[in-house]
């Protein structure tokens, strides 16, 4: 099979398409012929050497795929061979074939293309955990979604709209028109101006009940200030660190130095909470993830979960795909097709 290999840390030239032996599904696994694989920010950070969860290099990245079941290992129901599925995998998804635990694949709804299917797991499960499970967003509350034009951002917007909460989002100005068309109530250009005073003005100085923040560093300090009483802040990334080589290391260091400390007594007295999410550390909680997946699939059937694929790149265009995300050009998901 052909696979995208991150050969070492570095710029996009370290990404190669190489031939690898076909995986053989083990007991309890299925072999998926990949029609589309999600490309995630984590894959960029892994290439830059800034993703602590990445496997050692050379490695095949890829947390999510959509495709068809080619064969099965022992104990798996043979009737599922040939089925179109969406799957979550701990790496190795950016390949023509991947072996996945049968419990981590679910049937692809017919209304979704393979590309749209591959756009679901990471973005929507992350957004579900942040907005619903841990964020507990309610109708009549307000949420601030940072990087609202990214894959997780758009997924969070779908979910917050369904809850009927008021939505604020930060994004590059070029993404605002699209976000408003998707239903965002207020888009804030956070790249050319200080977003916090604008948010406070829009909320009559009250702030919001939920902020989801993947930027890290000093952004977490600002986001905490944006919380209204009973507000929660969910932290889930450090996008500000993204850069290759020494520049990335320095940015990561700066973000760590600028990370605020939250004292329990301070949170108690301000009626605020802070929580963190790392979906990549949920592999031991298959039941929880499966129940979120069922809710998301229900949303697909009802039409309020709307995975948006911005662009798909062929495996041999992997360098362009990474550059596209690094240049912040994507609105929603970027997927890879063999
Ligand atoms: N903890 C978890 O479980 C988990 C799961 C999924 C994702 N994440 C994290 O969430 C973040 C967003 O993921 P995503 O899949 O939504 O990414 P995405 O679709 O690639 O969107 C990322 C957006 O972030 C903004 N951005 C901010 N700083 C950036 C930088 N230095 N370089 C490039 N873009 C930057 C850009 O929007 P603007 O143009 O509007 O600035 C960009 O479009 C990432 O930090 C990722 O690692 C965490």
mmCIF file of C-alpha atoms and ligand atoms in Angstrom:
data_model
loop_
_atom_site.group_PDB
_atom_site.id
_atom_site.type_symbol
_atom_site.label_atom_id
_atom_site.label_comp_id
_atom_site.label_asym_id
_atom_site.label_seq_id
_atom_site.Cartn_x
_atom_site.Cartn_y
_atom_site.Cartn_z
ATOM 1 C CA UNK A 1 0.000 0.000 0.000
ATOM 2 C CA UNK A 2 0.966 3.670 -0.351
ATOM 3 C CA UNK A 3 1.145 5.791 2.781
ATOM 4 C CA UNK A 4 2.109 9.318 3.765
ATOM 5 C CA UNK A 5 5.211 9.129 5.937
ATOM 6 C CA UNK A 6 6.522 11.906 8.168
ATOM 7 C CA UNK A 7 10.150 10.919 7.882
ATOM 8 C CA UNK A 8 11.552 13.299 10.539
ATOM 9 C CA UNK A 9 10.902 16.686 12.135
ATOM 10 C CA UNK A 10 11.080 19.598 9.730
ATOM 11 C CA UNK A 11 9.454 21.539 6.932
ATOM 12 C CA UNK A 12 7.057 20.008 4.409
ATOM 13 C CA UNK A 13 9.894 18.346 2.459
ATOM 14 C CA UNK A 14 10.111 15.678 5.201
ATOM 15 C CA UNK A 15 6.695 14.341 4.054
ATOM 16 C CA UNK A 16 6.981 11.433 1.594
ATOM 17 C CA UNK A 17 4.571 9.007 -0.052
ATOM 18 C CA UNK A 18 6.139 5.548 0.432
ATOM 19 C CA UNK A 19 5.197 1.921 -0.152
ATOM 20 C CA UNK A 20 4.584 -0.087 3.010
ATOM 21 C CA UNK A 21 3.427 -3.694 3.573
ATOM 22 C CA UNK A 22 -0.367 -4.073 3.673
ATOM 23 C CA UNK A 23 -1.572 -4.302 7.289
ATOM 24 C CA UNK A 24 -3.212 -7.591 8.345
ATOM 25 C CA UNK A 25 -6.294 -7.201 10.572
ATOM 26 C CA UNK A 26 -5.756 -8.879 13.943
ATOM 27 C CA UNK A 27 -8.403 -10.377 16.238
ATOM 28 C CA UNK A 28 -11.214 -7.844 16.718
ATOM 29 C CA UNK A 29 -9.977 -5.595 13.895
ATOM 30 C CA UNK A 30 -11.224 -4.663 10.433
ATOM 31 C CA UNK A 31 -9.132 -3.680 7.422
ATOM 32 C CA UNK A 32 -10.418 -0.444 5.889
ATOM 33 C CA UNK A 33 -9.666 0.590 2.305
ATOM 34 C CA UNK A 34 -9.289 4.322 2.798
ATOM 35 C CA UNK A 35 -11.217 6.612 0.438
ATOM 36 C CA UNK A 36 -10.501 9.766 2.448
ATOM 37 C CA UNK A 37 -8.403 10.544 5.530
ATOM 38 C CA UNK A 38 -8.646 13.650 7.719
ATOM 39 C CA UNK A 39 -5.672 15.998 7.985
ATOM 40 C CA UNK A 40 -5.499 17.629 11.396
ATOM 41 C CA UNK A 41 -3.587 20.439 13.036
ATOM 42 C CA UNK A 42 -1.960 17.757 15.202
ATOM 43 C CA UNK A 43 -0.373 16.288 12.041
ATOM 44 C CA UNK A 44 1.219 19.667 11.294
ATOM 45 C CA UNK A 45 2.476 20.012 14.880
ATOM 46 C CA UNK A 46 3.818 16.436 14.743
ATOM 47 C CA UNK A 47 5.817 17.236 11.599
ATOM 48 C CA UNK A 48 7.145 20.356 13.323
ATOM 49 C CA UNK A 49 8.218 18.245 16.322
ATOM 50 C CA UNK A 50 5.749 20.045 18.597
ATOM 51 C CA UNK A 51 3.212 17.264 19.257
ATOM 52 C CA UNK A 52 4.126 15.224 22.341
ATOM 53 C CA UNK A 53 1.584 12.482 21.498
ATOM 54 C CA UNK A 54 3.074 11.764 18.036
ATOM 55 C CA UNK A 55 4.625 8.322 17.413
ATOM 56 C CA UNK A 56 8.371 8.221 16.865
ATOM 57 C CA UNK A 57 9.463 9.029 13.330
ATOM 58 C CA UNK A 58 9.371 7.829 10.619
ATOM 59 C CA UNK A 59 5.620 7.484 11.177
ATOM 60 C CA UNK A 60 2.271 7.416 9.402
ATOM 61 C CA UNK A 61 -0.069 9.999 10.923
ATOM 62 C CA UNK A 62 -3.860 10.032 10.619
ATOM 63 C CA UNK A 63 -6.515 9.810 13.324
ATOM 64 C CA UNK A 64 -9.589 9.354 11.114
ATOM 65 C CA UNK A 65 -10.678 7.767 7.847
ATOM 66 C CA UNK A 66 -13.703 6.964 5.742
ATOM 67 C CA UNK A 67 -13.667 3.961 3.429
ATOM 68 C CA UNK A 68 -14.914 0.432 2.890
ATOM 69 C CA UNK A 69 -14.261 -2.718 4.904
ATOM 70 C CA UNK A 70 -11.997 -4.939 2.866
ATOM 71 C CA UNK A 71 -11.497 -7.842 5.294
ATOM 72 C CA UNK A 72 -11.789 -8.742 8.978
ATOM 73 C CA UNK A 73 -9.815 -10.372 11.774
ATOM 74 C CA UNK A 74 -11.030 -13.184 14.066
ATOM 75 C CA UNK A 75 -14.253 -12.639 16.063
ATOM 76 C CA UNK A 76 -15.552 -9.830 13.807
ATOM 77 C CA UNK A 77 -18.982 -10.243 12.165
ATOM 78 C CA UNK A 78 -18.256 -11.155 8.502
ATOM 79 C CA UNK A 79 -21.442 -9.394 7.339
ATOM 80 C CA UNK A 80 -19.725 -6.035 7.621
ATOM 81 C CA UNK A 81 -17.260 -6.753 4.791
ATOM 82 C CA UNK A 82 -17.964 -4.291 1.982
ATOM 83 C CA UNK A 83 -19.727 -1.785 4.262
ATOM 84 C CA UNK A 84 -18.892 1.935 3.978
ATOM 85 C CA UNK A 85 -17.608 3.157 7.319
ATOM 86 C CA UNK A 86 -16.071 6.027 9.218
ATOM 87 C CA UNK A 87 -13.275 5.071 11.592
ATOM 88 C CA UNK A 88 -11.066 6.472 14.325
ATOM 89 C CA UNK A 89 -7.547 5.196 14.512
ATOM 90 C CA UNK A 90 -4.567 5.862 16.700
ATOM 91 C CA UNK A 91 -2.400 7.042 13.774
ATOM 92 C CA UNK A 92 -1.696 5.232 10.464
ATOM 93 C CA UNK A 93 -4.903 6.526 8.843
ATOM 94 C CA UNK A 94 -3.127 8.447 6.066
ATOM 95 C CA UNK A 95 -2.571 5.303 4.017
ATOM 96 C CA UNK A 96 -4.445 3.262 1.400
ATOM 97 C CA UNK A 97 -5.229 0.605 4.010
ATOM 98 C CA UNK A 98 -5.523 0.704 7.779
ATOM 99 C CA UNK A 99 -6.395 -1.941 10.383
ATOM 100 C CA UNK A 100 -8.758 -0.558 13.053
ATOM 101 C CA UNK A 101 -10.543 -2.071 16.057
ATOM 102 C CA UNK A 102 -14.074 -2.969 14.971
ATOM 103 C CA UNK A 103 -15.440 -0.991 17.930
ATOM 104 C CA UNK A 104 -13.890 2.179 16.471
ATOM 105 C CA UNK A 105 -15.713 2.059 13.127
ATOM 106 C CA UNK A 106 -19.320 2.964 12.499
ATOM 107 C CA UNK A 107 -21.479 2.907 9.413
ATOM 108 C CA UNK A 108 -21.133 5.928 7.124
ATOM 109 C CA UNK A 109 -24.486 7.651 6.628
ATOM 110 C CA UNK A 110 -25.410 7.482 2.931
ATOM 111 C CA UNK A 111 -26.023 11.241 2.822
ATOM 112 C CA UNK A 112 -22.306 11.874 3.478
ATOM 113 C CA UNK A 113 -19.537 11.514 0.896
ATOM 114 C CA UNK A 114 -16.362 9.726 2.022
ATOM 115 C CA UNK A 115 -14.651 13.136 2.280
ATOM 116 C CA UNK A 116 -17.424 14.457 4.550
ATOM 117 C CA UNK A 117 -17.293 11.235 6.566
ATOM 118 C CA UNK A 118 -13.552 11.672 7.197
ATOM 119 C CA UNK A 119 -14.298 15.220 8.393
ATOM 120 C CA UNK A 120 -16.430 14.010 11.297
ATOM 121 C CA UNK A 121 -14.514 12.151 14.037
ATOM 122 C CA UNK A 122 -11.809 14.507 15.318
ATOM 123 C CA UNK A 123 -13.618 17.801 14.756
ATOM 124 C CA UNK A 124 -17.067 16.802 15.960
ATOM 125 C CA UNK A 125 -16.045 14.586 18.876
ATOM 126 C CA UNK A 126 -13.722 17.323 20.139
ATOM 127 C CA UNK A 127 -16.448 19.930 19.754
ATOM 128 C CA UNK A 128 -19.032 17.661 21.406
ATOM 129 C CA UNK A 129 -16.822 17.035 24.434
ATOM 130 C CA UNK A 130 -16.023 20.748 24.760
ATOM 131 C CA UNK A 131 -19.464 22.238 24.181
ATOM 132 C CA UNK A 132 -21.827 19.569 25.518
ATOM 133 C CA UNK A 133 -20.088 17.094 27.827
ATOM 134 C CA UNK A 134 -17.625 19.310 29.657
ATOM 135 C CA UNK A 135 -18.826 22.792 28.671
ATOM 136 C CA UNK A 136 -22.491 22.033 29.474
ATOM 137 C CA UNK A 137 -23.695 24.819 27.161
ATOM 138 C CA UNK A 138 -27.377 25.692 27.571
ATOM 139 C CA UNK A 139 -29.975 27.599 25.637
ATOM 140 C CA UNK A 140 -29.936 31.234 26.841
ATOM 141 C CA UNK A 141 -26.177 31.063 27.377
ATOM 142 C CA UNK A 142 -23.465 32.555 25.153
ATOM 143 C CA UNK A 143 -20.350 30.865 23.797
ATOM 144 C CA UNK A 144 -17.135 32.283 22.361
ATOM 145 C CA UNK A 145 -15.572 29.934 19.813
ATOM 146 C CA UNK A 146 -11.959 30.824 19.034
ATOM 147 C CA UNK A 147 -10.700 29.902 15.545
ATOM 148 C CA UNK A 148 -14.351 29.563 14.590
ATOM 149 C CA UNK A 149 -13.444 29.004 10.916
ATOM 150 C CA UNK A 150 -11.310 25.933 11.669
ATOM 151 C CA UNK A 151 -12.571 22.355 11.644
ATOM 152 C CA UNK A 152 -13.284 22.202 15.388
ATOM 153 C CA UNK A 153 -14.645 25.754 15.316
ATOM 154 C CA UNK A 154 -17.247 25.010 12.639
ATOM 155 C CA UNK A 155 -18.222 21.796 14.413
ATOM 156 C CA UNK A 156 -18.689 23.703 17.694
ATOM 157 C CA UNK A 157 -20.809 26.251 15.853
ATOM 158 C CA UNK A 158 -23.128 23.532 14.488
ATOM 159 C CA UNK A 159 -23.588 22.150 18.006
ATOM 160 C CA UNK A 160 -24.034 25.538 19.705
ATOM 161 C CA UNK A 161 -26.624 26.541 17.073
ATOM 162 C CA UNK A 162 -28.522 23.321 17.737
ATOM 163 C CA UNK A 163 -28.521 24.093 21.466
ATOM 164 C CA UNK A 164 -29.810 27.553 20.478
ATOM 165 C CA UNK A 165 -27.106 29.399 22.407
ATOM 166 C CA UNK A 166 -25.842 32.826 21.357
ATOM 167 C CA UNK A 167 -22.630 32.459 19.361
ATOM 168 C CA UNK A 168 -19.517 34.641 19.152
ATOM 169 C CA UNK A 169 -16.469 33.593 17.163
ATOM 170 C CA UNK A 170 -12.958 34.855 16.489
ATOM 171 C CA UNK A 171 -11.463 34.300 13.039
ATOM 172 C CA UNK A 172 -9.458 35.941 10.256
ATOM 173 C CA UNK A 173 -11.651 38.603 8.618
ATOM 174 C CA UNK A 174 -11.678 36.689 5.308
ATOM 175 C CA UNK A 175 -13.691 33.919 7.025
ATOM 176 C CA UNK A 176 -16.413 36.129 8.508
ATOM 177 C CA UNK A 177 -18.845 36.052 5.598
ATOM 178 C CA UNK A 178 -18.799 32.262 5.514
ATOM 179 C CA UNK A 179 -19.242 32.048 9.293
ATOM 180 C CA UNK A 180 -22.229 34.374 9.268
ATOM 181 C CA UNK A 181 -23.802 32.286 6.501
ATOM 182 C CA UNK A 182 -23.317 29.229 8.770
ATOM 183 C CA UNK A 183 -25.242 31.012 11.517
ATOM 184 C CA UNK A 184 -22.558 32.666 13.693
ATOM 185 C CA UNK A 185 -24.205 35.617 15.459
ATOM 186 C CA UNK A 186 -21.059 37.764 15.870
ATOM 187 C CA UNK A 187 -17.701 37.324 14.113
ATOM 188 C CA UNK A 188 -14.693 39.128 15.616
ATOM 189 C CA UNK A 189 -11.458 39.767 13.725
ATOM 190 C CA UNK A 190 -8.914 38.843 16.387
ATOM 191 C CA UNK A 191 -5.858 39.203 14.206
ATOM 192 C CA UNK A 192 -5.971 42.964 13.677
ATOM 193 C CA UNK A 193 -7.488 44.086 16.945
ATOM 194 C CA UNK A 194 -7.847 43.204 20.614
ATOM 195 C CA UNK A 195 -10.935 40.944 20.653
ATOM 196 C CA UNK A 196 -11.755 41.161 24.392
ATOM 197 C CA UNK A 197 -13.063 44.776 24.526
ATOM 198 C CA UNK A 198 -15.152 44.065 21.419
ATOM 199 C CA UNK A 199 -16.696 40.971 22.995
ATOM 200 C CA UNK A 200 -17.386 42.846 26.239
ATOM 201 C CA UNK A 201 -19.089 45.647 24.320
ATOM 202 C CA UNK A 202 -21.208 43.167 22.363
ATOM 203 C CA UNK A 203 -22.278 41.461 25.598
ATOM 204 C CA UNK A 204 -22.928 44.724 27.506
ATOM 205 C CA UNK A 205 -19.901 43.982 29.681
ATOM 206 C CA UNK A 206 -21.252 40.653 30.887
ATOM 207 C CA UNK A 207 -19.029 38.246 28.956
ATOM 208 C CA UNK A 208 -19.996 34.697 27.991
ATOM 209 C CA UNK A 209 -20.754 31.446 29.812
ATOM 210 C CA UNK A 210 -18.413 29.306 27.713
ATOM 211 C CA UNK A 211 -15.140 29.944 25.866
ATOM 212 C CA UNK A 212 -13.351 27.234 23.927
ATOM 213 C CA UNK A 213 -9.714 28.144 23.340
ATOM 214 C CA UNK A 214 -7.140 26.154 21.316
ATOM 215 C CA UNK A 215 -4.660 29.030 21.044
ATOM 216 C CA UNK A 216 -2.809 28.708 24.340
ATOM 217 C CA UNK A 217 -0.389 31.064 26.094
ATOM 218 C CA UNK A 218 -1.660 34.553 26.795
ATOM 219 C CA UNK A 219 -4.921 33.876 24.949
ATOM 220 C CA UNK A 220 -6.023 31.694 27.907
ATOM 221 C CA UNK A 221 -5.574 34.675 30.212
ATOM 222 C CA UNK A 222 -7.787 36.838 27.998
ATOM 223 C CA UNK A 223 -10.382 34.103 27.528
ATOM 224 C CA UNK A 224 -10.686 33.625 31.290
ATOM 225 C CA UNK A 225 -11.399 37.356 31.600
ATOM 226 C CA UNK A 226 -14.201 36.982 29.064
ATOM 227 C CA UNK A 227 -16.168 34.669 31.379
ATOM 228 C CA UNK A 228 -19.400 35.769 32.941
ATOM 229 C CA UNK A 229 -20.285 34.457 36.444
ATOM 230 C CA UNK A 230 -20.832 30.653 36.130
ATOM 231 C CA UNK A 231 -18.621 30.749 33.025
ATOM 232 C CA UNK A 232 -16.432 27.835 31.929
ATOM 233 C CA UNK A 233 -13.275 27.901 29.803
ATOM 234 C CA UNK A 234 -12.262 24.801 27.854
ATOM 235 C CA UNK A 235 -8.613 24.671 26.745
ATOM 236 C CA UNK A 236 -7.608 22.156 24.074
ATOM 237 C CA UNK A 237 -4.589 23.251 22.056
ATOM 238 C CA UNK A 238 -1.605 25.500 21.531
ATOM 239 C CA UNK A 239 -1.967 26.722 17.946
ATOM 240 C CA UNK A 240 0.153 29.783 18.702
ATOM 241 C CA UNK A 241 3.234 27.545 18.888
ATOM 242 C CA UNK A 242 2.885 26.327 15.294
ATOM 243 C CA UNK A 243 6.102 26.860 13.255
ATOM 244 C CA UNK A 244 8.914 24.687 11.933
ATOM 245 C CA UNK A 245 12.378 24.392 13.447
ATOM 246 C CA UNK A 246 13.755 26.631 16.170
ATOM 247 C CA UNK A 247 10.984 29.211 15.634
ATOM 248 C CA UNK A 248 8.384 26.626 16.706
ATOM 249 C CA UNK A 249 10.397 25.675 19.808
ATOM 250 C CA UNK A 250 10.718 29.343 20.796
ATOM 251 C CA UNK A 251 7.013 29.976 20.241
ATOM 252 C CA UNK A 252 6.110 26.934 22.318
ATOM 253 C CA UNK A 253 8.400 28.145 25.098
ATOM 254 C CA UNK A 254 6.834 31.618 24.959
ATOM 255 C CA UNK A 255 3.333 30.120 25.132
ATOM 256 C CA UNK A 256 4.313 28.028 28.168
ATOM 257 C CA UNK A 257 5.817 31.059 29.933
ATOM 258 C CA UNK A 258 2.645 33.071 29.206
ATOM 259 C CA UNK A 259 0.298 30.321 30.420
ATOM 260 C CA UNK A 260 -1.774 31.681 33.310
ATOM 261 C CA UNK A 261 -2.168 29.833 36.626
ATOM 262 C CA UNK A 262 -5.689 29.496 38.008
ATOM 263 C CA UNK A 263 -6.066 29.268 41.760
ATOM 264 C CA UNK A 264 -9.070 27.261 43.099
ATOM 265 C CA UNK A 265 -9.916 30.084 45.520
ATOM 266 C CA UNK A 266 -9.868 32.611 42.692
ATOM 267 C CA UNK A 267 -12.208 30.447 40.633
ATOM 268 C CA UNK A 268 -14.486 29.944 43.615
ATOM 269 C CA UNK A 269 -14.754 33.657 44.305
ATOM 270 C CA UNK A 270 -15.367 34.500 40.641
ATOM 271 C CA UNK A 271 -17.780 31.622 39.980
ATOM 272 C CA UNK A 272 -15.693 30.417 37.043
ATOM 273 C CA UNK A 273 -14.279 27.094 35.952
ATOM 274 C CA UNK A 274 -11.454 25.884 33.711
ATOM 275 C CA UNK A 275 -11.234 22.469 32.073
ATOM 276 C CA UNK A 276 -8.989 20.789 29.538
ATOM 277 C CA UNK A 277 -9.658 18.284 26.795
ATOM 278 C CA UNK A 278 -7.371 15.954 24.864
ATOM 279 C CA UNK A 279 -9.416 13.657 22.635
ATOM 280 C CA UNK A 280 -6.264 11.657 21.918
ATOM 281 C CA UNK A 281 -6.275 10.519 25.548
ATOM 282 C CA UNK A 282 -9.807 9.074 25.365
ATOM 283 C CA UNK A 283 -8.920 5.693 23.821
ATOM 284 C CA UNK A 284 -9.662 3.999 27.157
ATOM 285 C CA UNK A 285 -13.169 5.509 27.263
ATOM 286 C CA UNK A 286 -14.684 3.823 24.212
ATOM 287 C CA UNK A 287 -18.218 3.816 25.678
ATOM 288 C CA UNK A 288 -18.264 7.574 26.202
ATOM 289 C CA UNK A 289 -16.887 8.253 22.725
ATOM 290 C CA UNK A 290 -19.411 5.827 21.207
ATOM 291 C CA UNK A 291 -22.292 7.634 22.910
ATOM 292 C CA UNK A 292 -21.072 11.038 21.620
ATOM 293 C CA UNK A 293 -20.745 9.484 18.156
ATOM 294 C CA UNK A 294 -24.379 8.302 18.281
ATOM 295 C CA UNK A 295 -25.543 11.839 19.113
ATOM 296 C CA UNK A 296 -23.435 13.264 16.277
ATOM 297 C CA UNK A 297 -24.809 10.702 13.798
ATOM 298 C CA UNK A 298 -28.308 11.594 14.936
ATOM 299 C CA UNK A 299 -27.388 15.208 14.111
ATOM 300 C CA UNK A 300 -26.279 14.151 10.617
ATOM 301 C CA UNK A 301 -29.610 12.389 10.092
ATOM 302 C CA UNK A 302 -31.503 15.460 11.322
ATOM 303 C CA UNK A 303 -29.382 17.846 9.266
ATOM 304 C CA UNK A 304 -27.806 20.025 11.979
ATOM 305 C CA UNK A 305 -24.375 18.376 11.846
ATOM 306 C CA UNK A 306 -22.935 19.680 8.577
ATOM 307 C CA UNK A 307 -19.289 18.644 8.033
ATOM 308 C CA UNK A 308 -17.733 21.188 5.702
ATOM 309 C CA UNK A 309 -14.832 19.999 3.557
ATOM 310 C CA UNK A 310 -12.883 22.991 2.306
ATOM 311 C CA UNK A 311 -10.455 21.089 0.060
ATOM 312 C CA UNK A 312 -9.257 17.612 -0.627
ATOM 313 C CA UNK A 313 -5.660 16.940 -1.640
ATOM 314 C CA UNK A 314 -4.217 13.775 -3.191
ATOM 315 C CA UNK A 315 -1.617 11.908 -1.116
ATOM 316 C CA UNK A 316 1.101 13.168 -3.480
ATOM 317 C CA UNK A 317 0.035 16.761 -2.726
ATOM 318 C CA UNK A 318 0.630 16.328 1.007
ATOM 319 C CA UNK A 319 3.182 19.172 1.161
ATOM 320 C CA UNK A 320 0.602 21.565 -0.354
ATOM 321 C CA UNK A 321 -2.029 20.342 2.118
ATOM 322 C CA UNK A 322 0.212 21.072 5.118
ATOM 323 C CA UNK A 323 1.145 24.490 3.700
ATOM 324 C CA UNK A 324 -2.524 25.283 3.111
ATOM 325 C CA UNK A 325 -3.374 24.760 6.790
ATOM 326 C CA UNK A 326 -0.232 26.521 8.021
ATOM 327 C CA UNK A 327 -1.161 29.541 5.885
ATOM 328 C CA UNK A 328 -4.604 29.540 7.620
ATOM 329 C CA UNK A 329 -6.338 29.240 4.250
ATOM 330 C CA UNK A 330 -8.765 26.480 5.236
ATOM 331 C CA UNK A 331 -12.316 27.072 6.341
ATOM 332 C CA UNK A 332 -13.347 23.792 7.935
ATOM 333 C CA UNK A 333 -11.775 20.503 7.022
ATOM 334 C CA UNK A 334 -8.908 19.471 4.785
ATOM 335 C CA UNK A 335 -8.957 15.816 3.707
ATOM 336 C CA UNK A 336 -6.522 13.579 1.843
ATOM 337 C CA UNK A 337 -7.517 11.121 -0.872
ATOM 338 C CA UNK A 338 -5.236 8.304 -2.102
HETATM 339 N N1 LIG B 1 -7.233 18.653 22.413
HETATM 340 C C1 LIG B 1 -7.878 18.034 21.444
HETATM 341 O O1 LIG B 1 -8.455 16.976 21.658
HETATM 342 C C2 LIG B 1 -7.909 18.636 20.076
HETATM 343 C C3 LIG B 1 -8.613 18.025 19.047
HETATM 344 C C4 LIG B 1 -8.664 18.655 17.797
HETATM 345 C C5 LIG B 1 -7.987 19.854 17.596
HETATM 346 N N2 LIG B 1 -7.278 20.391 18.620
HETATM 347 C C6 LIG B 1 -6.557 21.669 18.453
HETATM 348 O O2 LIG B 1 -7.496 22.653 18.078
HETATM 349 C C7 LIG B 1 -6.877 23.598 17.224
HETATM 350 C C8 LIG B 1 -7.710 23.770 15.967
HETATM 351 O O3 LIG B 1 -7.815 22.521 15.303
HETATM 352 P P1 LIG B 1 -8.630 22.426 13.945
HETATM 353 O O4 LIG B 1 -8.673 21.001 13.545
HETATM 354 O O5 LIG B 1 -9.887 23.162 14.047
HETATM 355 O O6 LIG B 1 -7.627 23.197 12.983
HETATM 356 P P2 LIG B 1 -7.883 23.858 11.577
HETATM 357 O O7 LIG B 1 -9.136 23.406 10.961
HETATM 358 O O8 LIG B 1 -6.623 23.675 10.815
HETATM 359 O O9 LIG B 1 -8.072 25.407 11.908
HETATM 360 C C9 LIG B 1 -7.096 26.092 12.542
HETATM 361 C C10 LIG B 1 -7.403 27.587 12.529
HETATM 362 O O10 LIG B 1 -6.709 28.114 13.638
HETATM 363 C C11 LIG B 1 -6.312 29.425 13.387
HETATM 364 N N3 LIG B 1 -4.907 29.560 13.788
HETATM 365 C C12 LIG B 1 -4.515 30.164 14.910
HETATM 366 N N4 LIG B 1 -3.199 30.145 15.029
HETATM 367 C C13 LIG B 1 -2.719 29.531 13.958
HETATM 368 C C14 LIG B 1 -1.406 29.228 13.510
HETATM 369 N N5 LIG B 1 -0.323 29.568 14.202
HETATM 370 N N6 LIG B 1 -1.265 28.568 12.340
HETATM 371 C C15 LIG B 1 -2.332 28.207 11.620
HETATM 372 N N7 LIG B 1 -3.620 28.480 12.015
HETATM 373 C C16 LIG B 1 -3.803 29.139 13.164
HETATM 374 C C17 LIG B 1 -6.587 29.689 11.926
HETATM 375 O O11 LIG B 1 -7.805 30.425 11.864
HETATM 376 P P3 LIG B 1 -7.818 32.002 11.615
HETATM 377 O O12 LIG B 1 -7.446 32.223 10.188
HETATM 378 O O13 LIG B 1 -9.202 32.397 11.886
HETATM 379 O O14 LIG B 1 -6.803 32.583 12.561
HETATM 380 C C18 LIG B 1 -6.831 28.308 11.358
HETATM 381 O O15 LIG B 1 -7.683 28.305 10.250
HETATM 382 C C19 LIG B 1 -5.450 23.137 17.037
HETATM 383 O O16 LIG B 1 -4.616 23.761 17.990
HETATM 384 C C20 LIG B 1 -5.519 21.654 17.349
HETATM 385 O O17 LIG B 1 -4.292 21.113 17.750
HETATM 386 C C21 LIG B 1 -7.226 19.807 19.835
#
